[in-house]
Coordinates of C-alpha atoms in Angstrom, one line a residue:
Chain A
M86 CA 51.8 21.6 -11.0
R87 CA 53.1 19.8 -14.0
L88 CA 56.7 20.4 -12.9
I89 CA 56.1 18.7 -9.5
T90 CA 54.2 15.7 -10.4
G91 CA 55.3 15.1 -14.0
P92 CA 57.4 12.1 -14.7
A93 CA 60.0 14.2 -16.4
A94 CA 61.7 15.4 -13.1
P95 CA 64.4 12.9 -12.1
P96 CA 64.7 12.1 -8.4
G97 CA 68.1 13.7 -8.2
A98 CA 66.8 17.1 -9.4
A99 CA 64.6 17.5 -6.3
A100 CA 67.0 20.0 -4.7
E101 CA 66.6 22.4 -7.7
T102 CA 62.8 22.4 -7.8
P103 CA 60.6 23.6 -4.9
P104 CA 60.2 21.0 -2.1
A105 CA 58.0 18.4 -3.6
P106 CA 55.4 16.7 -1.3
A107 CA 56.2 13.0 -0.8
D108 CA 54.1 10.6 -2.9
P109 CA 50.8 10.3 -0.8
A110 CA 50.8 6.6 -1.5
T111 CA 53.7 6.1 0.9
L112 CA 52.3 8.2 3.8
K113 CA 51.0 6.6 7.0
V114 CA 47.3 7.2 7.7
V115 CA 46.1 7.8 11.3
P116 CA 42.3 7.3 11.7
A117 CA 40.4 9.9 13.7
R118 CA 39.7 9.1 17.3
H119 CA 36.2 9.3 18.8
P120 CA 36.5 9.4 22.6
A121 CA 32.8 10.4 23.3
R122 CA 31.6 7.5 21.2
W123 CA 33.8 5.1 23.1
A124 CA 32.5 6.4 26.5
A125 CA 28.9 6.0 25.3
A126 CA 29.6 2.5 24.1
V127 CA 31.1 1.5 27.5
A128 CA 28.1 2.9 29.3
V129 CA 25.7 1.0 27.2
A130 CA 27.8 -2.2 27.5
V131 CA 27.7 -1.9 31.3
L132 CA 23.9 -1.4 31.3
L133 CA 23.4 -4.4 29.0
A134 CA 25.7 -6.6 31.2
Q135 CA 23.7 -5.6 34.3
F136 CA 20.4 -6.4 32.5
G137 CA 21.8 -9.8 31.4
H138 CA 23.1 -10.5 34.8
G139 CA 19.7 -9.7 36.3
L140 CA 18.0 -12.0 33.8
A141 CA 20.3 -14.8 34.7
T142 CA 20.5 -14.5 38.4
N143 CA 17.1 -13.1 39.6
P144 CA 15.2 -16.1 40.8
V145 CA 11.8 -14.5 39.9
W146 CA 12.3 -15.3 36.2
E147 CA 12.2 -19.0 37.1
W148 CA 14.0 -20.1 34.0
G149 CA 13.4 -23.7 35.0
V150 CA 9.7 -23.2 34.7
F151 CA 10.2 -21.4 31.4
A152 CA 12.2 -24.4 30.0
D153 CA 9.5 -26.8 31.2
Y154 CA 6.7 -25.0 29.4
V155 CA 8.2 -23.3 26.3
L156 CA 8.0 -26.5 24.2
S157 CA 5.2 -28.2 26.1
E158 CA 2.4 -29.7 24.0
T159 CA -0.2 -27.2 25.2
I160 CA 1.9 -24.2 24.4
V161 CA 3.0 -25.5 21.0
H162 CA -0.6 -26.2 20.1
A163 CA -1.6 -22.7 21.2
V164 CA 1.2 -21.3 19.0
W165 CA -0.3 -23.3 16.1
V166 CA -3.7 -21.8 16.8
T167 CA -2.2 -18.3 16.9
L168 CA -0.5 -18.9 13.6
Q169 CA -3.7 -20.2 12.0
L170 CA -5.7 -17.2 13.2
T171 CA -2.9 -14.9 11.8
A172 CA -2.8 -16.7 8.5
Y173 CA -6.5 -16.8 7.9
A174 CA -7.0 -13.2 8.9
T175 CA -4.1 -12.0 6.7
V176 CA -5.2 -13.8 3.6
L177 CA -8.9 -13.0 4.0
G178 CA -8.2 -9.5 5.2
F179 CA -5.9 -8.6 2.3
L180 CA -8.1 -10.3 -0.3
L181 CA -11.2 -8.3 0.9
G182 CA -8.9 -5.2 1.4
T183 CA -7.7 -5.4 -2.2
V184 CA -11.3 -5.6 -3.4
L185 CA -12.3 -2.7 -1.2
A186 CA -9.3 -0.7 -2.5
F187 CA -10.3 -1.1 -6.1
M188 CA -13.9 -0.3 -5.2
R189 CA -12.8 3.0 -3.6
L190 CA -10.8 3.7 -6.8
S191 CA -13.7 2.8 -9.0
R192 CA -15.5 5.4 -11.0
S193 CA -18.9 4.2 -9.7
P194 CA -19.9 6.5 -6.9
L195 CA -21.9 3.7 -5.3
L196 CA -19.0 1.3 -5.2
S197 CA -16.5 3.9 -3.9
T198 CA -18.9 5.2 -1.2
A199 CA -19.7 1.7 -0.1
A200 CA -16.0 1.0 0.3
W201 CA -15.4 4.3 2.1
T202 CA -18.2 3.5 4.5
Y203 CA -16.9 0.1 5.2
I204 CA -13.5 1.4 6.0
W205 CA -14.9 4.2 8.1
V206 CA -17.1 1.8 10.2
F207 CA -14.5 -0.9 10.7
R208 CA -11.7 1.4 11.5
S209 CA -14.0 3.1 14.1
I210 CA -14.9 -0.1 16.0
P211 CA -12.2 -1.3 18.4
M212 CA -11.2 -4.9 17.5
I213 CA -12.2 -6.2 20.9
V214 CA -15.7 -4.8 20.7
Q215 CA -16.1 -6.3 17.2
L216 CA -14.9 -9.7 18.3
V217 CA -17.4 -9.8 21.1
F218 CA -20.1 -8.8 18.6
W219 CA -19.2 -11.7 16.4
F220 CA -19.0 -14.0 19.4
N221 CA -22.6 -13.0 20.1
L222 CA -23.7 -13.3 16.5
S223 CA -26.2 -16.0 17.2
A224 CA -28.0 -13.6 19.5
L225 CA -28.3 -11.2 16.6
Y226 CA -29.1 -13.6 13.8
E227 CA -30.1 -17.0 15.1
R228 CA -30.1 -18.6 11.7
L229 CA -28.2 -17.7 8.6
G230 CA -29.6 -18.7 5.2
L231 CA -29.3 -18.3 1.4
G232 CA -32.3 -17.3 -0.7
V233 CA -33.8 -14.6 -2.9
P234 CA -33.0 -11.1 -1.5
F235 CA -36.1 -9.9 0.5
G236 CA -37.8 -13.1 -0.7
P237 CA -38.0 -16.7 0.4
V238 CA -35.1 -18.4 2.1
L239 CA -33.9 -21.5 0.3
W240 CA -31.4 -22.9 2.7
S241 CA -30.6 -22.0 6.3
V242 CA -28.5 -23.1 9.2
D243 CA -28.0 -22.4 12.8
S244 CA -25.5 -19.5 13.2
D245 CA -23.5 -21.2 16.0
S246 CA -23.0 -24.4 14.1
L247 CA -22.0 -22.6 10.9
I248 CA -19.5 -20.2 12.3
G249 CA -18.3 -21.5 15.7
T250 CA -15.9 -19.6 18.0
I251 CA -12.8 -19.9 15.8
G252 CA -14.9 -18.9 12.8
A253 CA -16.2 -15.8 14.6
A254 CA -12.7 -14.8 15.6
V255 CA -11.4 -15.3 12.0
I256 CA -14.3 -13.2 10.7
G257 CA -13.8 -10.5 13.2
L258 CA -10.0 -10.3 12.7
S259 CA -10.4 -10.4 8.9
L260 CA -13.1 -7.7 8.6
H261 CA -11.0 -5.5 10.9
Q262 CA -7.9 -6.2 8.9
A263 CA -9.6 -5.6 5.6
A264 CA -10.4 -2.0 6.5
Y265 CA -6.7 -1.3 7.1
A266 CA -5.5 -3.4 4.2
A267 CA -7.8 -1.5 1.8
E268 CA -6.1 1.7 2.6
I269 CA -2.6 0.2 2.3
V270 CA -3.4 -1.4 -1.1
R271 CA -5.0 1.8 -2.3
G272 CA -1.9 3.8 -1.2
G273 CA 0.2 1.4 -3.2
V274 CA -1.9 1.6 -6.3
V275 CA -2.0 5.4 -6.4
S276 CA 1.8 5.5 -5.9
V277 CA 2.2 3.7 -9.3
D278 CA 2.8 6.2 -12.1
Q279 CA -0.3 6.9 -14.2
G280 CA 1.8 6.3 -17.3
Q281 CA 2.0 2.6 -16.4
S282 CA -1.7 1.9 -16.7
E283 CA -1.9 4.2 -19.7
A284 CA 0.8 2.1 -21.4
A285 CA -0.9 -1.1 -20.5
A286 CA -4.2 0.3 -21.8
A287 CA -2.5 1.4 -25.0
L288 CA -1.2 -2.1 -25.5
G289 CA -4.7 -3.4 -25.2
L290 CA -4.0 -5.6 -22.1
P291 CA -7.2 -6.9 -20.6
R292 CA -8.3 -4.8 -17.5
L293 CA -7.6 -7.6 -14.9
R294 CA -4.3 -8.3 -16.5
Q295 CA -3.4 -4.6 -16.2
I296 CA -4.0 -4.7 -12.5
R297 CA -2.5 -8.1 -11.8
R298 CA 0.6 -7.9 -14.0
I299 CA 1.4 -4.2 -14.3
V300 CA 0.0 -2.2 -11.4
L301 CA -0.1 -4.4 -8.4
P302 CA 3.5 -5.8 -8.7
Q303 CA 4.7 -2.2 -8.7
A304 CA 2.3 -1.1 -6.0
M305 CA 3.8 -3.9 -3.9
R306 CA 6.9 -1.9 -3.3
A307 CA 4.8 0.7 -1.4
I308 CA 2.4 -1.9 0.1
L309 CA 4.9 -4.3 1.6
P310 CA 6.6 -2.3 4.4
T311 CA 3.2 -1.2 5.8
A312 CA 1.6 -4.6 5.2
G313 CA 4.5 -6.2 7.1
N314 CA 3.7 -3.9 10.0
E315 CA 0.1 -4.8 9.8
I316 CA 0.7 -8.6 9.7
I317 CA 3.0 -8.4 12.7
G318 CA 0.4 -6.3 14.5
L319 CA -2.2 -8.9 13.6
L320 CA 0.0 -11.7 14.9
K321 CA 0.2 -10.0 18.3
G322 CA -3.4 -8.7 17.9
T323 CA -4.6 -12.3 17.9
S324 CA -4.0 -12.3 21.6
V325 CA -7.1 -10.2 21.9
V326 CA -9.3 -13.2 21.0
Y327 CA -8.5 -14.6 24.5
V328 CA -11.8 -12.8 25.4
M329 CA -13.5 -15.5 23.3
A330 CA -11.8 -18.3 25.2
I331 CA -10.0 -19.5 22.1
G332 CA -6.9 -21.6 23.0
E333 CA -4.3 -19.3 21.3
L334 CA -1.0 -18.5 22.9
F335 CA -1.9 -15.8 25.3
Y336 CA -5.1 -17.5 26.5
Q337 CA -3.3 -20.8 27.0
V338 CA -0.5 -19.1 29.0
Q339 CA -3.1 -17.4 31.2
V340 CA -4.8 -20.8 31.8
V341 CA -1.5 -22.4 32.8
Y342 CA -0.5 -19.6 35.2
G343 CA -4.0 -19.5 36.6
R344 CA -3.4 -23.1 37.6
N345 CA 0.2 -23.0 38.9
G346 CA 0.6 -19.3 39.8
R347 CA 3.9 -19.0 37.9
V348 CA 3.0 -15.8 36.2
I349 CA 6.3 -14.3 35.2
P350 CA 7.9 -17.4 33.5
L351 CA 4.8 -18.1 31.6
L352 CA 4.6 -14.5 30.3
L353 CA 8.2 -15.1 29.3
V354 CA 7.1 -18.2 27.3
A355 CA 4.5 -16.1 25.5
T356 CA 7.0 -13.3 24.9
A357 CA 9.6 -15.7 23.5
W358 CA 7.2 -17.2 21.1
Y359 CA 5.9 -13.8 19.9
V360 CA 9.5 -12.7 19.3
V361 CA 10.3 -15.8 17.4
L362 CA 7.2 -15.6 15.2
T363 CA 7.8 -11.9 14.5
S364 CA 11.4 -12.5 13.6
V365 CA 10.4 -15.2 11.1
L366 CA 7.8 -12.8 9.6
S367 CA 10.4 -10.0 9.4
V368 CA 12.8 -12.3 7.5
V369 CA 10.0 -13.4 5.1
Q370 CA 9.1 -9.8 4.6
Y371 CA 12.7 -8.9 3.7
Y372 CA 12.8 -11.6 0.9
V373 CA 9.4 -10.8 -0.4
E374 CA 10.3 -7.1 -0.6
R375 CA 13.5 -8.1 -2.4
H376 CA 11.5 -10.1 -4.9
F377 CA 9.2 -7.1 -5.8
A378 CA 12.2 -4.8 -6.0
R379 CA 13.2 -6.4 -9.3
G380 CA 14.1 -3.8 -11.9
A381 CA 13.8 -1.0 -9.3
D382 CA 17.5 -0.5 -8.9
R383 CA 20.2 -0.7 -11.5
T384 CA 22.1 -3.1 -9.3
P385 CA 20.1 -5.1 -6.7
P386 CA 21.3 -4.7 -3.1
P387 CA 23.2 -7.7 -1.7
T388 CA 21.3 -10.3 0.5
P389 CA 22.3 -10.4 4.2
L390 CA 24.3 -13.6 3.4
Q391 CA 26.2 -11.9 0.7
R392 CA 26.8 -8.9 3.0
L393 CA 28.1 -11.2 5.7
R394 CA 30.5 -12.8 3.3
R395 CA 31.7 -9.5 2.1
A396 CA 32.2 -8.2 5.6
V397 CA 34.3 -11.3 6.5
R398 CA 36.4 -10.8 3.4
S399 CA 37.1 -7.1 4.2
L400 CA 37.9 -8.0 7.8
R401 CA 40.4 -10.5 6.6
A402 CA 41.8 -8.0 4.2
A403 CA 42.1 -5.4 7.0
A404 CA 43.9 -7.9 9.3
A405 CA 46.3 -8.7 6.5
R406 CA 46.9 -5.0 6.0
R407 CA 47.6 -4.3 9.7
E408 CA 50.7 -6.5 9.4
E409 CA 52.2 -4.1 6.8
P410 CA 53.8 -1.0 8.4
V411 CA 52.4 1.4 5.9
V412 CA 48.8 1.6 4.6
P413 CA 48.9 2.5 0.9
L414 CA 46.4 5.3 0.3
S415 CA 45.4 4.1 -3.1
L416 CA 44.2 0.8 -1.7
L417 CA 42.1 2.7 0.9
G418 CA 40.7 4.8 -1.9
E419 CA 39.6 1.8 -3.9
K420 CA 37.8 0.1 -1.0
R421 CA 34.8 2.1 0.2
Chain B
M135 CA 2.8 11.1 -53.7
T136 CA 1.8 9.8 -57.0
E137 CA 0.2 6.5 -55.9
V138 CA -3.3 6.9 -54.4
S139 CA -3.6 4.7 -51.4
E140 CA -6.6 4.3 -49.2
V141 CA -7.1 6.3 -46.0
M142 CA -5.8 4.5 -42.9
V143 CA -6.6 7.1 -40.2
D144 CA -9.6 9.4 -40.7
V145 CA -10.2 12.2 -38.2
R146 CA -13.4 14.2 -38.8
G147 CA -14.5 17.3 -36.9
V148 CA -13.0 16.2 -33.6
H149 CA -13.7 18.4 -30.6
K150 CA -12.3 17.8 -27.1
S151 CA -12.3 20.0 -24.1
F152 CA -11.0 19.5 -20.6
G153 CA -13.4 21.5 -18.4
P154 CA -13.4 25.0 -19.7
L155 CA -10.4 24.5 -21.9
D156 CA -11.1 23.7 -25.6
V157 CA -8.1 21.6 -26.6
L158 CA -9.4 20.4 -30.0
R159 CA -11.8 22.6 -31.9
G160 CA -12.8 20.7 -35.0
V161 CA -9.8 18.8 -36.3
D162 CA -9.8 17.1 -39.7
L163 CA -7.0 14.8 -40.7
Q164 CA -6.5 12.0 -43.2
V165 CA -3.5 9.7 -43.2
R166 CA -3.0 7.4 -46.1
T167 CA -1.7 3.8 -45.7
G168 CA 2.1 3.6 -45.7
Q169 CA 2.5 7.4 -45.2
V170 CA 4.4 9.3 -42.5
T171 CA 2.6 12.3 -41.1
V172 CA 4.5 14.7 -38.9
V173 CA 2.4 16.9 -36.7
L174 CA 4.1 20.2 -35.6
G175 CA 2.8 23.0 -33.5
P176 CA 3.5 25.0 -30.3
S177 CA 2.9 23.5 -26.9
G178 CA -0.7 23.5 -26.0
S179 CA -1.9 23.4 -29.6
G180 CA -3.6 20.0 -29.0
K181 CA -1.1 17.7 -30.9
S182 CA -0.7 15.2 -28.1
T183 CA -4.4 15.2 -27.3
L184 CA -5.2 14.5 -31.0
L185 CA -2.9 11.6 -30.9
R186 CA -4.4 10.3 -27.7
T187 CA -7.9 10.5 -29.1
I188 CA -6.9 8.3 -32.1
N189 CA -6.3 5.3 -29.8
H190 CA -9.1 6.4 -27.5
L191 CA -7.0 7.2 -24.5
E192 CA -9.1 10.3 -24.6
K193 CA -12.8 10.2 -25.6
V194 CA -13.8 12.8 -28.1
D195 CA -16.7 15.2 -27.3
R196 CA -17.8 15.6 -30.9
G197 CA -16.8 14.3 -34.3
W198 CA -15.4 10.8 -35.1
I199 CA -12.2 8.9 -35.8
S200 CA -11.8 5.7 -37.8
V201 CA -8.7 3.5 -38.3
D202 CA -8.7 1.2 -41.3
G203 CA -12.4 1.9 -41.7
E204 CA -13.3 1.0 -38.2
L205 CA -14.9 3.6 -35.9
I206 CA -12.8 4.1 -32.8
G207 CA -14.7 3.8 -29.5
Y208 CA -18.1 3.3 -31.0
R209 CA -20.2 0.9 -33.0
R210 CA -22.5 2.2 -35.6
S211 CA -25.9 0.7 -36.3
G212 CA -28.1 2.7 -38.6
K213 CA -28.2 6.2 -37.3
T214 CA -27.0 5.5 -33.7
L215 CA -23.6 5.2 -32.3
H216 CA -23.2 2.7 -29.4
E217 CA -20.3 3.3 -27.1
L218 CA -18.0 0.3 -27.1
K219 CA -17.3 -1.7 -23.9
E220 CA -13.8 -1.3 -22.5
K221 CA -13.0 -4.9 -23.7
D222 CA -13.7 -3.9 -27.3
V223 CA -11.8 -0.6 -27.0
L224 CA -8.8 -2.6 -25.8
K225 CA -9.1 -4.9 -28.8
Q226 CA -9.1 -1.9 -31.1
R227 CA -6.0 -0.5 -29.4
T228 CA -4.0 -3.6 -30.3
H229 CA -4.1 -2.4 -33.9
I230 CA -2.8 1.1 -32.9
G231 CA 0.8 1.2 -31.6
F232 CA 1.5 4.1 -29.2
V233 CA 5.0 5.4 -28.2
F234 CA 5.0 7.7 -25.3
Q235 CA 7.2 10.7 -24.6
D236 CA 8.5 9.2 -21.4
F237 CA 8.6 5.6 -22.7
N238 CA 6.4 4.1 -20.0
L239 CA 8.2 0.8 -20.1
F240 CA 7.2 -1.6 -17.3
P241 CA 10.2 -1.3 -15.0
H242 CA 9.5 -4.5 -13.1
L243 CA 9.7 -6.6 -16.3
T244 CA 12.7 -7.4 -18.4
V245 CA 13.0 -6.0 -21.9
L246 CA 11.9 -9.3 -23.3
E247 CA 8.9 -9.5 -21.0
N248 CA 7.9 -6.0 -21.9
L249 CA 7.8 -7.1 -25.6
V250 CA 6.0 -10.4 -25.0
E251 CA 3.4 -9.2 -22.5
A252 CA 0.8 -7.7 -25.0
P253 CA 1.1 -10.3 -27.8
V254 CA 0.5 -13.1 -25.2
A255 CA -2.1 -11.4 -23.0
A256 CA -4.0 -9.4 -25.6
L257 CA -3.6 -11.4 -28.8
R258 CA -3.2 -14.8 -27.1
R259 CA -0.1 -15.7 -29.2
P260 CA 1.9 -18.6 -28.0
R261 CA 4.7 -17.5 -25.7
A262 CA 7.5 -19.1 -27.8
E263 CA 6.3 -17.4 -30.9
A264 CA 6.0 -14.0 -29.2
E265 CA 9.5 -14.4 -27.9
R266 CA 10.9 -15.2 -31.3
T267 CA 9.1 -12.1 -32.7
A268 CA 10.5 -10.1 -29.7
H269 CA 14.1 -11.1 -30.4
R270 CA 13.7 -10.2 -34.0
L271 CA 12.3 -6.8 -33.2
L272 CA 15.1 -6.1 -30.6
D273 CA 17.6 -7.0 -33.3
R274 CA 15.8 -4.5 -35.6
V275 CA 16.2 -1.6 -33.1
G276 CA 19.8 -2.6 -32.4
L277 CA 19.2 -4.0 -28.9
A278 CA 19.5 -7.7 -29.5
D279 CA 21.8 -8.1 -26.5
K280 CA 19.5 -6.3 -24.0
A281 CA 16.7 -8.8 -23.9
A282 CA 17.4 -9.8 -20.3
A283 CA 18.1 -6.3 -19.0
Y284 CA 15.6 -4.3 -16.9
P285 CA 14.5 -0.9 -18.4
R286 CA 16.2 1.1 -15.7
Q287 CA 19.5 -0.4 -16.7
L288 CA 19.2 1.2 -20.1
S289 CA 19.9 4.7 -21.4
G290 CA 16.9 6.9 -22.4
G291 CA 17.5 6.3 -26.1
Q292 CA 17.7 2.6 -25.6
Q293 CA 14.5 2.6 -23.5
Q294 CA 12.6 4.5 -26.2
R295 CA 13.9 2.0 -28.8
V296 CA 12.6 -0.8 -26.6
A297 CA 9.2 1.1 -26.4
I298 CA 9.1 1.2 -30.2
A299 CA 9.8 -2.5 -30.4
R300 CA 7.1 -3.1 -27.8
A301 CA 4.6 -1.2 -29.9
L302 CA 5.7 -3.1 -33.1
A303 CA 5.2 -6.4 -31.3
L304 CA 1.5 -6.1 -31.9
E305 CA 2.0 -5.6 -35.6
P306 CA -0.2 -2.5 -35.5
K307 CA -1.8 -1.0 -38.6
V308 CA -0.6 2.5 -37.5
L309 CA 2.0 3.7 -35.1
L310 CA 1.5 6.9 -33.1
F311 CA 4.5 8.7 -31.6
D312 CA 3.9 11.3 -28.9
E313 CA 7.1 13.5 -28.9
P314 CA 9.3 10.4 -28.8
T315 CA 12.5 12.3 -28.4
S316 CA 11.5 15.1 -26.0
A317 CA 12.6 13.3 -22.9
L318 CA 16.0 12.5 -24.3
D319 CA 19.4 14.0 -23.9
P320 CA 20.4 15.7 -27.2
E321 CA 23.0 13.1 -28.1
L322 CA 20.5 10.3 -27.8
V323 CA 17.9 11.8 -30.1
G324 CA 19.6 10.6 -33.2
E325 CA 19.5 6.9 -32.4
V326 CA 15.7 7.0 -31.8
L327 CA 15.0 9.1 -35.0
D328 CA 17.1 6.6 -37.0
V329 CA 14.9 3.7 -35.8
I330 CA 11.7 5.7 -36.8
K331 CA 13.3 6.6 -40.2
D332 CA 14.0 3.0 -40.7
L333 CA 10.4 2.1 -40.0
A334 CA 9.2 4.8 -42.4
G335 CA 11.3 3.1 -45.1
T336 CA 9.4 -0.1 -44.6
G337 CA 6.1 1.5 -45.3
T338 CA 4.7 1.6 -41.8
T339 CA 1.8 4.1 -41.4
M340 CA 2.9 6.6 -38.8
I341 CA 1.8 9.8 -37.1
V342 CA 4.6 11.5 -35.3
V343 CA 4.2 14.5 -33.0
T344 CA 7.6 16.1 -32.7
H345 CA 9.6 19.3 -32.5
E346 CA 12.3 17.9 -34.7
I347 CA 11.9 20.0 -37.9
G348 CA 14.9 18.4 -39.6
F349 CA 13.3 15.0 -39.1
A350 CA 10.0 16.3 -40.5
R351 CA 11.7 17.6 -43.6
E352 CA 13.6 14.3 -44.2
V353 CA 11.0 11.7 -43.4
A354 CA 7.5 13.1 -43.6
D355 CA 5.2 12.6 -46.5
T356 CA 2.9 15.2 -45.0
V357 CA 3.6 17.9 -42.5
V358 CA 0.6 19.1 -40.5
F359 CA 0.8 22.3 -38.5
M360 CA -1.6 22.7 -35.6
D361 CA -2.3 25.7 -33.5
A362 CA -5.0 26.5 -30.9
G363 CA -6.8 23.2 -31.5
V364 CA -7.2 23.3 -35.3
V365 CA -5.1 22.2 -38.2
V366 CA -3.8 25.4 -39.7
E367 CA -2.2 24.0 -42.8
Q368 CA -0.8 20.8 -44.2
G369 CA 1.1 19.6 -47.2
P370 CA 4.4 18.1 -48.3
P371 CA 7.3 19.2 -46.1
A372 CA 8.8 21.5 -48.6
A373 CA 5.6 23.4 -49.0
V374 CA 4.7 23.8 -45.3
L375 CA 8.3 24.3 -44.0
D376 CA 9.7 26.5 -46.8
T377 CA 6.8 28.4 -48.1
P378 CA 4.1 28.4 -45.4
R379 CA 0.9 30.1 -46.4
H380 CA -0.3 31.1 -43.0
E381 CA 1.1 33.8 -40.7
R382 CA 0.9 31.5 -37.6
T383 CA 3.0 28.8 -39.3
R384 CA 5.6 31.3 -40.3
A385 CA 5.7 32.7 -36.8
F386 CA 6.2 29.2 -35.3
L387 CA 8.8 28.2 -37.8
A388 CA 10.7 31.5 -37.2
K389 CA 10.9 30.6 -33.6
V390 CA 12.1 27.0 -33.9
L391 CA 14.3 27.1 -36.9

């Protein structure tokens, strides 16, 4: 081996030594071909083109009607209501869910059983059933009040005026969400290494600080992907509150097409908005996850923007290389 | 030891069992201020459990432990012992530094944040002061340039040195080491032991559970040999390591030397 590759052999002496392979750095590289992959790509491209063509040309979609309504005041206001419902239910649901999660993890059997029961009950009731229940709260409890338990009532108010329809919807969504959030948070907390809370305890960190500063930030890595699912599910789930005649997106769309009969374009309006909102949430989720990944990897993964820039740079480099007749192997080896 | 110093850690008749398993069966141990005590013994002899009872990570079933004259985990009034609330136990722990076998640094915090966390949150020190102390301690363990790094960017030996600095940041009265080099690659053991040796030279009271016999011989004031949940024998390193009086000590040393 040494004889062949060693720098000692002068070029002229090649005839004497066994035929030496040419320096790999000067060889031409032919990439492998993938005919099946190409065929599949063509088939999918044709299908996509057909679908796009149908969207553009089929008069049933009524894009004109879509354009008229998608940014109309009624619809934008309905989107706002949907966003509010989602935000309130997310915040309240996850706050209550976090409390329930720590109750379930508590050493007190009463607390953990209470939390378990809550989760059991609220996961068992379909959301729509629960919402109608809350909608009819005033039938169940006409007045709500504060006072001594089992004793005199100090202050009370009419249920309807205290809660209202939107309030009932927020309560219903939040209570439902809390049951799922509790399990998600609990899953995150138990995924954090026991040594972390032990180290925090050994350092004498106050209990709440141990949870807030040490355990939860690490639990977030496990919580966020599932929580993202839940919040997106909730955003779309708010469409269920149309049964309570709240002017959120889906209800409003129904009202409009009930009036003008343009069902398909108005469903498209709702679809477009749900897609936009979900996309925004997905982007937010990506960056929140990134934030909580601090320290988890030796080198943090690049952001999409950095990845895009890098891709452009390598495309340019590839284009520059194509102009050269020979691809140097060593260069290919360096770029991965 | 010629000077007579007072007892810093006093362990009396400590029993601890996990279910049917008796891990500690009446342990007595006195550690004097400024001394280094090395605890040796086979796995499962209760060394780590003993260490963990000293800062109340494990509650004892019987017996008592005091650090600098203060009962751990209990408050005595007359003839009764009142169990302390978690808040007070946490306060006691700030006087007792603990270094874990697998470091247990907080991976989502930088090295500096790891060191600043407890002084700020538990002792309510001003952040600027805590950071100054942290930089000084990092310098002392030879990691002055790693303040901004995350633990996972460091080698095992560096992580353990950060963990030692983190324990020191609370200025504890006693430092407990639970097999501080057992999770390290052999070539990284030395750098951690050097830091501990350096601490021993400054008169820090320490209890070190380890399998490093050479370290025990060089640094320990007292070597304690434990087996099956009791202290079998203890004394100066030369006595225990070279002329052990008990058969069990001899058998253990024959295996590890």
